[in-house]
Each structure stands twice: as C-alpha cells, then as structure tokens.
Amino acid sequence: MKNLIIQYYIDTSLYTQPNFNNLGPSPAEQYSSHSFQVYCKKYSIDYIKITKPKLGFKHPTWERFDLWMDRSWWDRYDQIMYVDSDVYAFPHAPNIFESYHVVDNKLKSAHYPKFRDSSPQQAKKIQKLNPLAESLSGEIINKRFIQPGVIILNKFCTELMLPWISQYKNLKDDRIDDGMFLNHCIVESKVELLDMDRKWNHKNNGENIDKNLIYFMHSLGGKKHKKMSKLWKILSKIYPEVKINLLQLID
C-alpha cells in the first residue's frame, strides 16, 4: 500500500483574505514540518509539503480540499493523512498507517472529547457561532463532528463527499471557516466515520505533558503565537535540532 502525509505551508499574502480567521504564520510550522519529515523517513511514508496555491480560495487553510477535488491523488495513494501545521509527531509515535491500514469508505479522525464526550446540549453550545450548524441538533454535532487537524482520507470517502466539498467556492459568509465547512460536508454526505485513538490528535500547549497519552500533539488555541508559551520549551527539548526565532511573537 502507498501512503502519504501532506501539509500546507503557503504565504498568506498570495490570497484574497490573508488574515482570514486570524490565522497567521508561526514558528510552530518549522517544528511541525520537521517532526513529520522525520516521522515519514522512519516509517518509509511519502511526505509532501505544499508551498504554492492551487485552489487559491481565500486563505491557505482551504487548500486541503484539493485532496477531494483533484482525483489524481488517488491514482498514486491508497491513504493520505492531512495534518495541520501546528501538529507535532512525537518520536515514540508508531506508524499510524499500520494501526489503521484498512481502506474502506470511512473518513478517519482522532476521538475528540470536545464533541464525543459532551452532552448534546454542550455540543450544540460549542457550535453556537457556526452558521452551518444552526439547524443541526446537538445529537448530530455530538456524533458526527470531528476535529479536522489530523484526518486520514481515501479514494472512496473523498468520492462520496465530493458533491458537497466542491461547493466550497460558492461560500460567501466569512464566518464559515474550513473546519466548519468540512463538518458540514461530513453531515450532508453521510460519510462513515472512524474515531481513532485520541493520542493521534492530542490538544495540548506543553502543560502537564504525559507522553504516554500523546502520539501527535496539536497546539491548543493561540498559544503558538505567544513568546511565553510553554509550548516552545517542550518542542525545543524534543527537537533540539530545529532553530526558531521567537522575536516575531507577542509577549
């Protein structure tokens, strides 16, 4: 089987909305890219870092939808894992494609307590600012929404979702971000989901780290833009070979 891990690092100034959703560059990207390049070399997984616009819609965060739009990806790969640019592969993480090797019609994402472990009422409240969730019940949000920072795709689930994903370019409401849109497409397409172990997308900013609970750590909130975040101490200890400049960050 042929597998790929893909990340997107594109200059936001090349898009019409470079400040979309307050998502700007961070030194976290250097740690993230390095960690997954090392991880992929360790397990002989292909790695691609996209650095130029292809879809060119609003902001680089929307570029992931090319994995649905361009069907030639699936002539080359059985599974593709998309990873956000603020996720870090820990050195002890096993090969995720060995743990989740079955290729069927399921979209795979890590168990996310914010949705799965909430009550329907809590899940609905969490999404109160999401225009695409206004008509959805708390039960649907609880059972069907995912945290999309780490997702494993295949030909079959992307093909099923394509009629909804292809509508991204018609979005006019700037309150809707790419994660909201992806969850909307998951609900509308009725694609099957597989919740992987939470360790594969563990939200943490370097506080009270228990490595036994983490394979991939995902920065939480905006701490990756702050100079005093505990995140940098943890990452510099794990990846001492990566040299970053924190002067660009706010105190």
PDB file of N, CA and C in Angstrom, residues 62 64-65 68 82 107 109 130 132 144-149 151 153 161 164-165 171 176-189 191 193:
ATOM      1  N   TRP A  62      -7.856  26.578   3.136  1.00  0.00           N
ATOM      2  CA  TRP A  62      -8.832  25.926   2.249  1.00  0.00           C
ATOM      3  C   TRP A  62      -8.177  24.998   1.234  1.00  0.00           C
ATOM      4  N   ARG A  64      -6.606  22.293   1.548  1.00  0.00           N
ATOM      5  CA  ARG A  64      -6.747  20.857   1.812  1.00  0.00           C
ATOM      6  C   ARG A  64      -7.827  20.219   0.943  1.00  0.00           C
ATOM      7  N   PHE A  65      -8.802  21.019   0.504  1.00  0.00           N
ATOM      8  CA  PHE A  65      -9.909  20.447  -0.256  1.00  0.00           C
ATOM      9  C   PHE A  65      -9.496  19.997  -1.659  1.00  0.00           C
ATOM     10  N   TRP A  68      -9.815  16.330  -2.302  1.00  0.00           N
ATOM     11  CA  TRP A  68     -11.096  15.852  -2.831  1.00  0.00           C
ATOM     12  C   TRP A  68     -11.230  16.237  -4.308  1.00  0.00           C
ATOM     13  N   TYR A  82      -3.903  14.166   6.038  1.00  0.00           N
ATOM     14  CA  TYR A  82      -3.713  15.612   6.116  1.00  0.00           C
ATOM     15  C   TYR A  82      -3.404  15.969   7.563  1.00  0.00           C
ATOM     16  N   LEU A 107     -13.928   7.948   6.679  1.00  0.00           N
ATOM     17  CA  LEU A 107     -13.002   9.023   6.971  1.00  0.00           C
ATOM     18  C   LEU A 107     -12.527   8.822   8.406  1.00  0.00           C
ATOM     19  N   SER A 109     -10.547  10.052  11.815  1.00  0.00           N
ATOM     20  CA  SER A 109     -10.050  11.186  12.609  1.00  0.00           C
ATOM     21  C   SER A 109      -9.957  10.739  14.061  1.00  0.00           C
ATOM     22  N   ASN A 130     -21.239  28.840  14.688  1.00  0.00           N
ATOM     23  CA  ASN A 130     -21.099  28.196  13.385  1.00  0.00           C
ATOM     24  C   ASN A 130     -22.404  28.318  12.603  1.00  0.00           C
ATOM     25  N   LEU A 132     -23.289  27.128   9.833  1.00  0.00           N
ATOM     26  CA  LEU A 132     -23.682  25.880   9.183  1.00  0.00           C
ATOM     27  C   LEU A 132     -24.252  24.861  10.159  1.00  0.00           C
ATOM     28  N   ARG A 144     -21.281  13.380  14.915  1.00  0.00           N
ATOM     29  CA  ARG A 144     -20.776  13.476  13.549  1.00  0.00           C
ATOM     30  C   ARG A 144     -19.659  14.503  13.329  1.00  0.00           C
ATOM     31  N   PHE A 145     -19.510  15.471  14.224  1.00  0.00           N
ATOM     32  CA  PHE A 145     -18.464  16.466  14.030  1.00  0.00           C
ATOM     33  C   PHE A 145     -17.108  15.896  14.449  1.00  0.00           C
ATOM     34  N   ILE A 146     -16.054  16.366  13.779  1.00  0.00           N
ATOM     35  CA  ILE A 146     -14.694  15.921  14.072  1.00  0.00           C
ATOM     36  C   ILE A 146     -13.788  17.127  14.289  1.00  0.00           C
ATOM     37  N   GLN A 147     -12.616  16.883  14.872  1.00  0.00           N
ATOM     38  CA  GLN A 147     -11.545  17.870  14.908  1.00  0.00           C
ATOM     39  C   GLN A 147     -10.667  17.557  13.696  1.00  0.00           C
ATOM     40  N   PRO A 148     -10.625  18.443  12.690  1.00  0.00           N
ATOM     41  CA  PRO A 148     -10.026  18.079  11.402  1.00  0.00           C
ATOM     42  C   PRO A 148      -8.534  18.341  11.250  1.00  0.00           C
ATOM     43  N   GLY A 149      -7.805  18.509  12.377  1.00  0.00           N
ATOM     44  CA  GLY A 149      -6.374  18.782  12.283  1.00  0.00           C
ATOM     45  C   GLY A 149      -5.542  17.591  11.854  1.00  0.00           C
ATOM     46  N   ILE A 151      -6.529  14.056   9.756  1.00  0.00           N
ATOM     47  CA  ILE A 151      -7.549  13.195   9.137  1.00  0.00           C
ATOM     48  C   ILE A 151      -6.903  12.283   8.098  1.00  0.00           C
ATOM     49  N   LEU A 153      -7.683  10.175   4.743  1.00  0.00           N
ATOM     50  CA  LEU A 153      -8.634  10.100   3.640  1.00  0.00           C
ATOM     51  C   LEU A 153      -8.284   8.961   2.699  1.00  0.00           C
ATOM     52  N   MET A 161     -17.934  12.317  -0.714  1.00  0.00           N
ATOM     53  CA  MET A 161     -18.122  13.670  -0.203  1.00  0.00           C
ATOM     54  C   MET A 161     -17.987  14.753  -1.272  1.00  0.00           C
ATOM     55  N   TRP A 164     -20.470  17.713  -2.198  1.00  0.00           N
ATOM     56  CA  TRP A 164     -20.615  18.763  -1.188  1.00  0.00           C
ATOM     57  C   TRP A 164     -19.327  19.584  -1.064  1.00  0.00           C
ATOM     58  N   ILE A 165     -18.186  18.911  -1.063  1.00  0.00           N
ATOM     59  CA  ILE A 165     -16.904  19.609  -0.965  1.00  0.00           C
ATOM     60  C   ILE A 165     -16.727  20.594  -2.117  1.00  0.00           C
ATOM     61  N   LEU A 171     -19.015  29.685  -1.190  1.00  0.00           N
ATOM     62  CA  LEU A 171     -19.213  30.236   0.151  1.00  0.00           C
ATOM     63  C   LEU A 171     -18.943  31.739   0.171  1.00  0.00           C
ATOM     64  N   ILE A 176     -17.729  31.438   8.179  1.00  0.00           N
ATOM     65  CA  ILE A 176     -17.548  30.000   7.974  1.00  0.00           C
ATOM     66  C   ILE A 176     -16.089  29.708   7.655  1.00  0.00           C
ATOM     67  N   ASP A 177     -15.449  28.913   8.503  1.00  0.00           N
ATOM     68  CA  ASP A 177     -14.072  28.525   8.220  1.00  0.00           C
ATOM     69  C   ASP A 177     -14.039  27.130   7.596  1.00  0.00           C
ATOM     70  N   ASP A 178     -12.851  26.678   7.235  1.00  0.00           N
ATOM     71  CA  ASP A 178     -12.714  25.411   6.533  1.00  0.00           C
ATOM     72  C   ASP A 178     -13.136  24.223   7.384  1.00  0.00           C
ATOM     73  N   GLY A 179     -12.900  24.301   8.703  1.00  0.00           N
ATOM     74  CA  GLY A 179     -13.324  23.209   9.587  1.00  0.00           C
ATOM     75  C   GLY A 179     -14.833  23.108   9.686  1.00  0.00           C
ATOM     76  N   MET A 180     -15.498  24.254   9.786  1.00  0.00           N
ATOM     77  CA  MET A 180     -16.966  24.265   9.807  1.00  0.00           C
ATOM     78  C   MET A 180     -17.516  23.659   8.518  1.00  0.00           C
ATOM     79  N   PHE A 181     -16.912  24.055   7.409  1.00  0.00           N
ATOM     80  CA  PHE A 181     -17.378  23.566   6.114  1.00  0.00           C
ATOM     81  C   PHE A 181     -17.162  22.061   5.979  1.00  0.00           C
ATOM     82  N   LEU A 182     -16.004  21.578   6.432  1.00  0.00           N
ATOM     83  CA  LEU A 182     -15.733  20.145   6.350  1.00  0.00           C
ATOM     84  C   LEU A 182     -16.742  19.351   7.168  1.00  0.00           C
ATOM     85  N   ASN A 183     -17.040  19.810   8.375  1.00  0.00           N
ATOM     86  CA  ASN A 183     -18.032  19.105   9.193  1.00  0.00           C
ATOM     87  C   ASN A 183     -19.419  19.154   8.561  1.00  0.00           C
ATOM     88  N   HIS A 184     -19.738  20.262   7.933  1.00  0.00           N
ATOM     89  CA  HIS A 184     -20.998  20.357   7.188  1.00  0.00           C
ATOM     90  C   HIS A 184     -21.066  19.285   6.100  1.00  0.00           C
ATOM     91  N   CYS A 185     -19.965  19.111   5.371  1.00  0.00           N
ATOM     92  CA  CYS A 185     -19.922  18.121   4.293  1.00  0.00           C
ATOM     93  C   CYS A 185     -19.983  16.693   4.831  1.00  0.00           C
ATOM     94  N   ILE A 186     -19.399  16.467   5.983  1.00  0.00           N
ATOM     95  CA  ILE A 186     -19.472  15.152   6.628  1.00  0.00           C
ATOM     96  C   ILE A 186     -20.921  14.811   6.954  1.00  0.00           C
ATOM     97  N   VAL A 187     -21.630  15.779   7.537  1.00  0.00           N
ATOM     98  CA  VAL A 187     -23.026  15.558   7.909  1.00  0.00           C
ATOM     99  C   VAL A 187     -23.895  15.353   6.672  1.00  0.00           C
ATOM    100  N   GLU A 188     -23.747  16.225   5.682  1.00  0.00           N
ATOM    101  CA  GLU A 188     -24.609  16.169   4.499  1.00  0.00           C
ATOM    102  C   GLU A 188     -24.353  14.936   3.641  1.00  0.00           C
ATOM    103  N   SER A 189     -23.096  14.529   3.523  1.00  0.00           N
ATOM    104  CA  SER A 189     -22.758  13.383   2.670  1.00  0.00           C
ATOM    105  C   SER A 189     -23.050  12.044   3.325  1.00  0.00           C
ATOM    106  N   VAL A 191     -21.058  10.401   5.067  1.00  0.00           N
ATOM    107  CA  VAL A 191     -19.876   9.557   5.013  1.00  0.00           C
ATOM    108  C   VAL A 191     -19.680   8.878   6.368  1.00  0.00           C
ATOM    109  N   LEU A 193     -17.659   7.427   9.557  1.00  0.00           N
ATOM    110  CA  LEU A 193     -16.505   7.905  10.305  1.00  0.00           C
ATOM    111  C   LEU A 193     -15.885   6.786  11.134  1.00  0.00           C
TER     112      LEU A 193
END
